[in-house]
Amino acid sequence: MRIDLHNHTNHSDGVLTPKELLDRAIKNNVDIFALTDHDSVFGCDEIYELAKDTNVKVIKGMELSTTYKGESVHIICLFKGNVVPDIIRDFSVDMLNKRKERAIKMIEKIRDIYNVNVDVKELLEDGEIITRANMYRHILKHNNISESDASFMVSTESKGYIQSTKLSVEDGLILAKSGGCITIFAHPCLVKEAYVEEILAYGFDGIEARYPSIKNDELKYRELAKKYNLFISAGSDCHGDKTHADIGTCTLDEYEFEIIKNKLQIKELI
C-alpha cells in the first residue's frame, strides 16, 4: 500500500484539477492520498466524490500557512472523520478574499514597476487561492521574458512584493486544534534548522520526515519524531508542474500509516 499525505490542485497553487490529480494518483499506483491545498478546502469535497468511483481513497486536508521569526512554516491539517470543520471552512473563505485582494494589488504593482503585461481578471480565474506561483505563471504566459526574471518579480526581493496574510505558528496550531485537526509539520527541511525544534515545541501530532528534498536526512527527522512523540508522515508536495515532485514520489506503507489512520477515524480507511 502507498499513502501520500501532501498534494495540491488548482484550488491553490497547483496546476492540476482535482480530477487530474486523482487520475495521476491512479496512474502512479497511489492507494490513499491527502488533498492539502494552501489555506483552501474548496477542492476537498469535489475530489472526495470523484474518488468514490475508483479504488483510491482520499483524505480531506489543508496546508496552513504560518510564520515563525520571519520563516515560512507550513502545517498540514488532516480532518478527522473526513469532515471539513466549520471553523476551517470559514478560515478558508476569509483567506480566499484576502489572497484575492493581495493578488490584485501585487500584480498591478509588478505591472507598473516592471512594465509587464497582465490580465487581472484572467489571473483571478487561475485558482481559488491566488499565490505567487499563479502570478509567476501568469507573467510568463503574457510576456516574452525568462523564467528567472518572472521568478524574481514575484519574489520577496522584488519591489512589487506584498506580504500575504499569515498566522503565527502558535495561532495556526490553535486554529487547527480548535477544529480537531491532525497536525503535521510540513517539510521541516525548508525551515532554518535552528528553528525546527523551537517550532516543534508548540505541539504537533506528526512531522513530514519523508519529502522529496529531505533525501539522506530522514533519520534526523525520525529522531526528532521520537524526541517529541510524533508520528512520521510522508508527502510528495505534488503541484503537477516540473518544479515539484509527482504524486507518489514519497509515501508511507500501511504499517507506517496505522497510527495516523487511528487518529483520523475515517470509516472507509478502517
PDB file of C-alpha atoms in Angstrom:
ATOM      1  CA  MET A   1       0.000   0.000   0.000  1.00  0.00           C
ATOM      2  CA  ARG A   2       1.233   3.511  -0.892  1.00  0.00           C
ATOM      3  CA  ILE A   3      -0.005   6.585   1.015  1.00  0.00           C
ATOM      4  CA  ASP A   4       0.913  10.194   0.104  1.00  0.00           C
ATOM      5  CA  LEU A   5      -0.273  12.884   2.548  1.00  0.00           C
ATOM      6  CA  HIS A   6       0.722  16.168   0.860  1.00  0.00           C
ATOM      7  CA  ASN A   7      -0.655  17.248  -2.540  1.00  0.00           C
ATOM      8  CA  HIS A   8      -2.126  20.292  -4.285  1.00  0.00           C
ATOM      9  CA  THR A   9      -4.594  21.200  -7.027  1.00  0.00           C
ATOM     10  CA  ASN A  10      -5.531  24.384  -8.852  1.00  0.00           C
ATOM     11  CA  HIS A  11      -7.677  25.290  -5.867  1.00  0.00           C
ATOM     12  CA  SER A  12      -4.402  26.786  -4.576  1.00  0.00           C
ATOM     13  CA  ASP A  13      -1.069  26.926  -6.429  1.00  0.00           C
ATOM     14  CA  GLY A  14      -1.176  23.560  -8.195  1.00  0.00           C
ATOM     15  CA  VAL A  15      -1.831  23.244 -11.920  1.00  0.00           C
ATOM     16  CA  LEU A  16      -3.967  20.083 -11.850  1.00  0.00           C
ATOM     17  CA  THR A  17      -7.716  19.974 -11.376  1.00  0.00           C
ATOM     18  CA  PRO A  18      -8.960  17.598  -8.672  1.00  0.00           C
ATOM     19  CA  LYS A  19      -9.854  15.042 -11.364  1.00  0.00           C
ATOM     20  CA  GLU A  20      -6.412  15.328 -12.949  1.00  0.00           C
ATOM     21  CA  LEU A  21      -4.711  14.808  -9.586  1.00  0.00           C
ATOM     22  CA  LEU A  22      -6.894  11.773  -8.920  1.00  0.00           C
ATOM     23  CA  ASP A  23      -6.116  10.355 -12.369  1.00  0.00           C
ATOM     24  CA  ARG A  24      -2.410  10.836 -11.762  1.00  0.00           C
ATOM     25  CA  ALA A  25      -2.653   9.105  -8.386  1.00  0.00           C
ATOM     26  CA  ILE A  26      -4.292   6.121 -10.071  1.00  0.00           C
ATOM     27  CA  LYS A  27      -1.620   6.079 -12.782  1.00  0.00           C
ATOM     28  CA  ASN A  28       1.140   6.163 -10.141  1.00  0.00           C
ATOM     29  CA  ASN A  29      -0.426   3.347  -8.094  1.00  0.00           C
ATOM     30  CA  VAL A  30      -1.165   5.504  -5.051  1.00  0.00           C
ATOM     31  CA  ASP A  31      -3.747   3.854  -2.805  1.00  0.00           C
ATOM     32  CA  ILE A  32      -4.507   6.718  -0.413  1.00  0.00           C
ATOM     33  CA  PHE A  33      -3.647  10.396  -0.692  1.00  0.00           C
ATOM     34  CA  ALA A  34      -4.486  13.650   1.050  1.00  0.00           C
ATOM     35  CA  LEU A  35      -5.504  16.835  -0.715  1.00  0.00           C
ATOM     36  CA  THR A  36      -3.811  19.683   1.166  1.00  0.00           C
ATOM     37  CA  ASP A  37      -4.224  22.899  -0.789  1.00  0.00           C
ATOM     38  CA  HIS A  38      -2.746  26.073   0.695  1.00  0.00           C
ATOM     39  CA  ASP A  39      -5.265  27.677   3.073  1.00  0.00           C
ATOM     40  CA  SER A  40      -8.057  26.232   0.924  1.00  0.00           C
ATOM     41  CA  VAL A  41     -10.562  23.416   1.371  1.00  0.00           C
ATOM     42  CA  PHE A  42     -12.568  24.143  -1.768  1.00  0.00           C
ATOM     43  CA  GLY A  43     -11.323  21.093  -3.669  1.00  0.00           C
ATOM     44  CA  CYS A  44     -11.821  18.591  -0.846  1.00  0.00           C
ATOM     45  CA  ASP A  45     -15.447  17.625  -1.369  1.00  0.00           C
ATOM     46  CA  GLU A  46     -15.053  17.533  -5.150  1.00  0.00           C
ATOM     47  CA  ILE A  47     -12.088  15.158  -5.201  1.00  0.00           C
ATOM     48  CA  TYR A  48     -13.615  13.002  -2.460  1.00  0.00           C
ATOM     49  CA  GLU A  49     -16.764  12.478  -4.523  1.00  0.00           C
ATOM     50  CA  LEU A  50     -14.746  11.742  -7.675  1.00  0.00           C
ATOM     51  CA  ALA A  51     -12.704   9.116  -5.838  1.00  0.00           C
ATOM     52  CA  LYS A  52     -15.826   7.157  -4.853  1.00  0.00           C
ATOM     53  CA  ASP A  53     -15.873   5.615  -8.332  1.00  0.00           C
ATOM     54  CA  THR A  54     -12.267   4.412  -8.001  1.00  0.00           C
ATOM     55  CA  ASN A  55     -10.198   2.187  -5.737  1.00  0.00           C
ATOM     56  CA  VAL A  56      -8.292   5.207  -4.413  1.00  0.00           C
ATOM     57  CA  LYS A  57      -9.167   6.735  -1.033  1.00  0.00           C
ATOM     58  CA  VAL A  58      -8.915  10.487  -0.458  1.00  0.00           C
ATOM     59  CA  ILE A  59      -8.243  12.214   2.852  1.00  0.00           C
ATOM     60  CA  LYS A  60      -9.503  15.790   3.140  1.00  0.00           C
ATOM     61  CA  GLY A  61      -6.975  18.289   4.440  1.00  0.00           C
ATOM     62  CA  MET A  62      -5.325  21.681   4.076  1.00  0.00           C
ATOM     63  CA  GLU A  63      -1.817  23.127   4.241  1.00  0.00           C
ATOM     64  CA  LEU A  64      -1.945  26.050   6.649  1.00  0.00           C
ATOM     65  CA  SER A  65       0.498  28.910   6.008  1.00  0.00           C
ATOM     66  CA  THR A  66       2.135  30.335   9.146  1.00  0.00           C
ATOM     67  CA  THR A  67       5.302  32.195  10.106  1.00  0.00           C
ATOM     68  CA  TYR A  68       7.940  31.908  12.814  1.00  0.00           C
ATOM     69  CA  LYS A  69      10.639  34.580  13.235  1.00  0.00           C
ATOM     70  CA  GLY A  70      10.249  35.560   9.603  1.00  0.00           C
ATOM     71  CA  GLU A  71      10.400  31.959   8.364  1.00  0.00           C
ATOM     72  CA  SER A  72       7.537  30.425   6.422  1.00  0.00           C
ATOM     73  CA  VAL A  73       6.212  27.371   8.282  1.00  0.00           C
ATOM     74  CA  HIS A  74       3.536  25.142   6.784  1.00  0.00           C
ATOM     75  CA  ILE A  75       1.222  22.941   8.811  1.00  0.00           C
ATOM     76  CA  ILE A  76      -0.557  20.011   7.187  1.00  0.00           C
ATOM     77  CA  CYS A  77      -4.032  19.710   8.709  1.00  0.00           C
ATOM     78  CA  LEU A  78      -5.882  16.427   8.180  1.00  0.00           C
ATOM     79  CA  PHE A  79      -9.572  16.337   9.077  1.00  0.00           C
ATOM     80  CA  LYS A  80     -10.956  13.734  11.460  1.00  0.00           C
ATOM     81  CA  GLY A  81     -13.772  11.667  10.031  1.00  0.00           C
ATOM     82  CA  ASN A  82     -13.014  13.245   6.633  1.00  0.00           C
ATOM     83  CA  VAL A  83     -15.276  16.153   7.534  1.00  0.00           C
ATOM     84  CA  VAL A  84     -14.076  19.715   6.936  1.00  0.00           C
ATOM     85  CA  PRO A  85     -14.526  21.569  10.267  1.00  0.00           C
ATOM     86  CA  ASP A  86     -16.731  24.669  10.067  1.00  0.00           C
ATOM     87  CA  ILE A  87     -14.014  26.837  11.633  1.00  0.00           C
ATOM     88  CA  ILE A  88     -11.538  25.720   8.952  1.00  0.00           C
ATOM     89  CA  ARG A  89     -14.036  26.276   6.143  1.00  0.00           C
ATOM     90  CA  ASP A  90     -14.727  29.792   7.457  1.00  0.00           C
ATOM     91  CA  PHE A  91     -10.981  30.461   7.653  1.00  0.00           C
ATOM     92  CA  SER A  92     -10.588  29.254   4.078  1.00  0.00           C
ATOM     93  CA  VAL A  93     -13.268  31.662   2.835  1.00  0.00           C
ATOM     94  CA  ASP A  94     -11.619  34.544   4.708  1.00  0.00           C
ATOM     95  CA  MET A  95      -8.208  33.681   3.242  1.00  0.00           C
ATOM     96  CA  LEU A  96      -9.702  33.426  -0.240  1.00  0.00           C
ATOM     97  CA  ASN A  97     -10.889  37.014  -0.033  1.00  0.00           C
ATOM     98  CA  LYS A  98      -7.639  38.308   1.492  1.00  0.00           C
ATOM     99  CA  ARG A  99      -5.462  36.499  -1.061  1.00  0.00           C
ATOM    100  CA  LYS A 100      -7.524  37.894  -3.943  1.00  0.00           C
ATOM    101  CA  GLU A 101      -7.143  41.434  -2.615  1.00  0.00           C
ATOM    102  CA  ARG A 102      -3.402  40.911  -2.193  1.00  0.00           C
ATOM    103  CA  ALA A 103      -3.066  39.338  -5.659  1.00  0.00           C
ATOM    104  CA  ILE A 104      -4.735  42.290  -7.360  1.00  0.00           C
ATOM    105  CA  LYS A 105      -2.558  44.836  -5.542  1.00  0.00           C
ATOM    106  CA  MET A 106       0.648  42.862  -6.103  1.00  0.00           C
ATOM    107  CA  ILE A 107       0.175  42.031  -9.798  1.00  0.00           C
ATOM    108  CA  GLU A 108      -0.755  45.657 -10.535  1.00  0.00           C
ATOM    109  CA  LYS A 109       2.304  46.839  -8.605  1.00  0.00           C
ATOM    110  CA  ILE A 110       4.537  44.440 -10.572  1.00  0.00           C
ATOM    111  CA  ARG A 111       2.951  45.633 -13.819  1.00  0.00           C
ATOM    112  CA  ASP A 112       3.633  49.273 -13.006  1.00  0.00           C
ATOM    113  CA  ILE A 113       7.201  48.755 -11.742  1.00  0.00           C
ATOM    114  CA  TYR A 114       8.455  46.255 -14.339  1.00  0.00           C
ATOM    115  CA  ASN A 115       6.259  47.291 -17.286  1.00  0.00           C
ATOM    116  CA  VAL A 116       4.889  43.805 -17.963  1.00  0.00           C
ATOM    117  CA  ASN A 117       1.580  42.733 -19.455  1.00  0.00           C
ATOM    118  CA  VAL A 118      -1.009  41.314 -17.055  1.00  0.00           C
ATOM    119  CA  ASP A 119      -4.695  40.445 -17.170  1.00  0.00           C
ATOM    120  CA  VAL A 120      -6.069  40.736 -13.647  1.00  0.00           C
ATOM    121  CA  LYS A 121      -9.397  39.089 -14.498  1.00  0.00           C
ATOM    122  CA  GLU A 122      -7.642  36.088 -16.028  1.00  0.00           C
ATOM    123  CA  LEU A 123      -5.270  35.782 -13.058  1.00  0.00           C
ATOM    124  CA  LEU A 124      -8.169  35.641 -10.614  1.00  0.00           C
ATOM    125  CA  GLU A 125      -9.656  32.748 -12.607  1.00  0.00           C
ATOM    126  CA  ASP A 126      -6.461  30.679 -12.223  1.00  0.00           C
ATOM    127  CA  GLY A 127      -7.439  29.172  -8.869  1.00  0.00           C
ATOM    128  CA  GLU A 128      -9.407  29.674  -5.677  1.00  0.00           C
ATOM    129  CA  ILE A 129      -6.388  30.876  -3.707  1.00  0.00           C
ATOM    130  CA  ILE A 130      -4.118  33.104  -5.821  1.00  0.00           C
ATOM    131  CA  THR A 131      -0.485  32.663  -4.791  1.00  0.00           C
ATOM    132  CA  ARG A 132       2.847  33.883  -6.112  1.00  0.00           C
ATOM    133  CA  ALA A 133       3.065  30.683  -8.155  1.00  0.00           C
ATOM    134  CA  ASN A 134      -0.095  31.723 -10.007  1.00  0.00           C
ATOM    135  CA  MET A 135       1.374  35.188 -10.591  1.00  0.00           C
ATOM    136  CA  TYR A 136       4.645  33.700 -11.834  1.00  0.00           C
ATOM    137  CA  ARG A 137       2.881  31.513 -14.410  1.00  0.00           C
ATOM    138  CA  HIS A 138       0.673  34.413 -15.479  1.00  0.00           C
ATOM    139  CA  ILE A 139       3.617  36.756 -16.070  1.00  0.00           C
ATOM    140  CA  LEU A 140       5.451  34.092 -18.094  1.00  0.00           C
ATOM    141  CA  LYS A 141       2.371  33.452 -20.222  1.00  0.00           C
ATOM    142  CA  HIS A 142       1.804  37.092 -21.138  1.00  0.00           C
ATOM    143  CA  ASN A 143       5.382  38.315 -21.553  1.00  0.00           C
ATOM    144  CA  ASN A 144       8.468  37.317 -23.522  1.00  0.00           C
ATOM    145  CA  ILE A 145      10.776  37.099 -20.505  1.00  0.00           C
ATOM    146  CA  SER A 146      12.913  34.443 -18.848  1.00  0.00           C
ATOM    147  CA  GLU A 147      11.723  32.174 -16.061  1.00  0.00           C
ATOM    148  CA  SER A 148      14.333  33.710 -13.760  1.00  0.00           C
ATOM    149  CA  ASP A 149      13.049  37.240 -14.434  1.00  0.00           C
ATOM    150  CA  ALA A 150       9.452  36.201 -13.796  1.00  0.00           C
ATOM    151  CA  SER A 151      10.527  34.393 -10.642  1.00  0.00           C
ATOM    152  CA  PHE A 152      12.320  37.492  -9.358  1.00  0.00           C
ATOM    153  CA  MET A 153       9.305  39.726  -9.994  1.00  0.00           C
ATOM    154  CA  VAL A 154       7.173  37.696  -7.581  1.00  0.00           C
ATOM    155  CA  SER A 155       9.956  37.031  -5.062  1.00  0.00           C
ATOM    156  CA  THR A 156      10.289  38.598  -1.626  1.00  0.00           C
ATOM    157  CA  GLU A 157      13.197  40.674  -3.005  1.00  0.00           C
ATOM    158  CA  SER A 158      11.010  42.238  -5.687  1.00  0.00           C
ATOM    159  CA  LYS A 159       9.904  45.864  -5.362  1.00  0.00           C
ATOM    160  CA  GLY A 160       6.456  44.595  -6.283  1.00  0.00           C
ATOM    161  CA  TYR A 161       6.235  42.119  -3.416  1.00  0.00           C
ATOM    162  CA  ILE A 162       3.380  42.413  -0.932  1.00  0.00           C
ATOM    163  CA  GLN A 163       3.369  40.189   2.164  1.00  0.00           C
ATOM    164  CA  SER A 164       0.469  37.755   2.346  1.00  0.00           C
ATOM    165  CA  THR A 165      -1.633  37.413   5.474  1.00  0.00           C
ATOM    166  CA  LYS A 166      -0.296  34.586   7.640  1.00  0.00           C
ATOM    167  CA  LEU A 167      -0.863  33.378  11.171  1.00  0.00           C
ATOM    168  CA  SER A 168       1.897  32.716  13.670  1.00  0.00           C
ATOM    169  CA  VAL A 169       2.739  29.044  14.229  1.00  0.00           C
ATOM    170  CA  GLU A 170       1.104  29.248  17.651  1.00  0.00           C
ATOM    171  CA  ASP A 171      -2.121  30.765  16.329  1.00  0.00           C
ATOM    172  CA  GLY A 172      -2.141  28.348  13.405  1.00  0.00           C
ATOM    173  CA  LEU A 173      -1.973  25.374  15.734  1.00  0.00           C
ATOM    174  CA  ILE A 174      -4.692  26.857  17.940  1.00  0.00           C
ATOM    175  CA  LEU A 175      -6.922  27.204  14.864  1.00  0.00           C
ATOM    176  CA  ALA A 176      -6.173  23.674  13.666  1.00  0.00           C
ATOM    177  CA  LYS A 177      -6.722  22.083  17.054  1.00  0.00           C
ATOM    178  CA  SER A 178      -9.939  24.002  17.626  1.00  0.00           C
ATOM    179  CA  GLY A 179     -11.182  22.223  14.510  1.00  0.00           C
ATOM    180  CA  GLY A 180      -9.951  18.867  15.784  1.00  0.00           C
ATOM    181  CA  CYS A 181      -7.362  18.574  13.014  1.00  0.00           C
ATOM    182  CA  ILE A 182      -4.412  16.197  12.962  1.00  0.00           C
ATOM    183  CA  THR A 183      -1.363  18.485  12.578  1.00  0.00           C
ATOM    184  CA  ILE A 184       1.878  17.733  10.739  1.00  0.00           C
ATOM    185  CA  PHE A 185       4.983  19.930  10.494  1.00  0.00           C
ATOM    186  CA  ALA A 186       5.387  20.037   6.699  1.00  0.00           C
ATOM    187  CA  HIS A 187       8.808  19.911   5.005  1.00  0.00           C
ATOM    188  CA  PRO A 188      10.897  20.898   8.062  1.00  0.00           C
ATOM    189  CA  CYS A 189      13.926  20.704   5.774  1.00  0.00           C
ATOM    190  CA  LEU A 190      12.832  24.023   4.228  1.00  0.00           C
ATOM    191  CA  VAL A 191      12.911  25.842   7.574  1.00  0.00           C
ATOM    192  CA  LYS A 192      16.060  27.246   9.170  1.00  0.00           C
ATOM    193  CA  GLU A 193      17.498  24.324  11.139  1.00  0.00           C
ATOM    194  CA  ALA A 194      17.996  26.376  14.304  1.00  0.00           C
ATOM    195  CA  TYR A 195      14.232  26.971  14.460  1.00  0.00           C
ATOM    196  CA  VAL A 196      12.971  23.427  13.867  1.00  0.00           C
ATOM    197  CA  GLU A 197      12.925  22.269  17.489  1.00  0.00           C
ATOM    198  CA  GLU A 198      11.604  25.625  18.687  1.00  0.00           C
ATOM    199  CA  ILE A 199       8.686  25.170  16.287  1.00  0.00           C
ATOM    200  CA  LEU A 200       8.115  21.553  17.298  1.00  0.00           C
ATOM    201  CA  ALA A 201       7.832  22.666  20.919  1.00  0.00           C
ATOM    202  CA  TYR A 202       4.497  24.327  20.100  1.00  0.00           C
ATOM    203  CA  GLY A 203       2.984  20.859  19.797  1.00  0.00           C
ATOM    204  CA  PHE A 204       2.351  18.901  16.602  1.00  0.00           C
ATOM    205  CA  ASP A 205       0.974  15.409  16.049  1.00  0.00           C
ATOM    206  CA  GLY A 206       3.428  14.464  13.310  1.00  0.00           C
ATOM    207  CA  ILE A 207       6.406  15.512  11.221  1.00  0.00           C
ATOM    208  CA  GLU A 208       6.959  15.118   7.480  1.00  0.00           C
ATOM    209  CA  ALA A 209      10.147  13.056   7.631  1.00  0.00           C
ATOM    210  CA  ARG A 210       9.830  11.756   4.081  1.00  0.00           C
ATOM    211  CA  TYR A 211       9.848  14.544   1.496  1.00  0.00           C
ATOM    212  CA  PRO A 212      11.495  14.897  -1.947  1.00  0.00           C
ATOM    213  CA  SER A 213      14.280  17.251  -0.832  1.00  0.00           C
ATOM    214  CA  ILE A 214      14.975  15.552   2.522  1.00  0.00           C
ATOM    215  CA  LYS A 215      16.870  12.703   0.818  1.00  0.00           C
ATOM    216  CA  ASN A 216      19.502  11.454   3.298  1.00  0.00           C
ATOM    217  CA  ASP A 217      18.174  13.402   6.302  1.00  0.00           C
ATOM    218  CA  GLU A 218      15.153  11.221   7.042  1.00  0.00           C
ATOM    219  CA  LEU A 219      16.896   9.649  10.038  1.00  0.00           C
ATOM    220  CA  LYS A 220      17.384  13.104  11.584  1.00  0.00           C
ATOM    221  CA  TYR A 221      13.655  13.798  11.452  1.00  0.00           C
ATOM    222  CA  ARG A 222      12.841  10.321  12.705  1.00  0.00           C
ATOM    223  CA  GLU A 223      14.962  11.065  15.774  1.00  0.00           C
ATOM    224  CA  LEU A 224      13.081  14.319  16.296  1.00  0.00           C
ATOM    225  CA  ALA A 225       9.829  12.395  15.994  1.00  0.00           C
ATOM    226  CA  LYS A 226      10.926  10.119  18.817  1.00  0.00           C
ATOM    227  CA  LYS A 227      12.051  13.051  20.944  1.00  0.00           C
ATOM    228  CA  TYR A 228       8.746  14.912  20.583  1.00  0.00           C
ATOM    229  CA  ASN A 229       6.492  11.828  20.430  1.00  0.00           C
ATOM    230  CA  LEU A 230       5.354  12.467  16.862  1.00  0.00           C
ATOM    231  CA  PHE A 231       4.252  10.135  14.106  1.00  0.00           C
ATOM    232  CA  ILE A 232       6.130  10.037  10.800  1.00  0.00           C
ATOM    233  CA  SER A 233       4.433  11.394   7.682  1.00  0.00           C
ATOM    234  CA  ALA A 234       5.362  11.376   4.009  1.00  0.00           C
ATOM    235  CA  GLY A 235       4.370  13.799   1.279  1.00  0.00           C
ATOM    236  CA  SER A 236       5.365  14.425  -2.318  1.00  0.00           C
ATOM    237  CA  ASP A 237       4.075  18.026  -2.344  1.00  0.00           C
ATOM    238  CA  CYS A 238       2.761  17.410  -5.844  1.00  0.00           C
ATOM    239  CA  HIS A 239       1.716  20.564  -7.700  1.00  0.00           C
ATOM    240  CA  GLY A 240       1.540  18.969 -11.143  1.00  0.00           C
ATOM    241  CA  ASP A 241       4.394  21.070 -12.524  1.00  0.00           C
ATOM    242  CA  LYS A 242       8.030  20.413 -13.347  1.00  0.00           C
ATOM    243  CA  THR A 243       9.380  22.172 -10.242  1.00  0.00           C
ATOM    244  CA  HIS A 244       7.711  19.774  -7.791  1.00  0.00           C
ATOM    245  CA  ALA A 245       7.712  16.010  -7.362  1.00  0.00           C
ATOM    246  CA  ASP A 246       4.895  13.875  -8.735  1.00  0.00           C
ATOM    247  CA  ILE A 247       2.248  12.311  -6.514  1.00  0.00           C
ATOM    248  CA  GLY A 248       3.504   9.016  -5.144  1.00  0.00           C
ATOM    249  CA  THR A 249       7.161  10.092  -5.012  1.00  0.00           C
ATOM    250  CA  CYS A 250       7.219   9.992  -1.201  1.00  0.00           C
ATOM    251  CA  THR A 251       4.879   7.576   0.518  1.00  0.00           C
ATOM    252  CA  LEU A 252       4.114   5.675   3.695  1.00  0.00           C
ATOM    253  CA  ASP A 253       3.266   1.994   3.738  1.00  0.00           C
ATOM    254  CA  GLU A 254       0.216   0.570   5.512  1.00  0.00           C
ATOM    255  CA  TYR A 255       2.143  -0.188   8.706  1.00  0.00           C
ATOM    256  CA  GLU A 256       3.585   3.335   8.964  1.00  0.00           C
ATOM    257  CA  PHE A 257       0.125   4.747   8.254  1.00  0.00           C
ATOM    258  CA  GLU A 258      -1.572   2.770  11.028  1.00  0.00           C
ATOM    259  CA  ILE A 259      -1.130   5.364  13.796  1.00  0.00           C
ATOM    260  CA  ILE A 260      -2.375   8.181  11.538  1.00  0.00           C
ATOM    261  CA  LYS A 261      -5.351   6.097  10.404  1.00  0.00           C
ATOM    262  CA  ASN A 262      -6.348   5.508  14.010  1.00  0.00           C
ATOM    263  CA  LYS A 263      -6.190   9.228  14.773  1.00  0.00           C
ATOM    264  CA  LEU A 264      -8.223  10.170  11.686  1.00  0.00           C
ATOM    265  CA  GLN A 265     -11.162   7.885  12.496  1.00  0.00           C
ATOM    266  CA  ILE A 266     -12.240   7.711   8.853  1.00  0.00           C
ATOM    267  CA  LYS A 267     -14.609   4.758   8.478  1.00  0.00           C
ATOM    268  CA  GLU A 268     -13.656   3.879   4.882  1.00  0.00           C
ATOM    269  CA  LEU A 269      -9.999   3.552   5.921  1.00  0.00           C
ATOM    270  CA  ILE A 270     -10.685   1.167   8.808  1.00  0.00           C
TER     271      ILE A 270
END
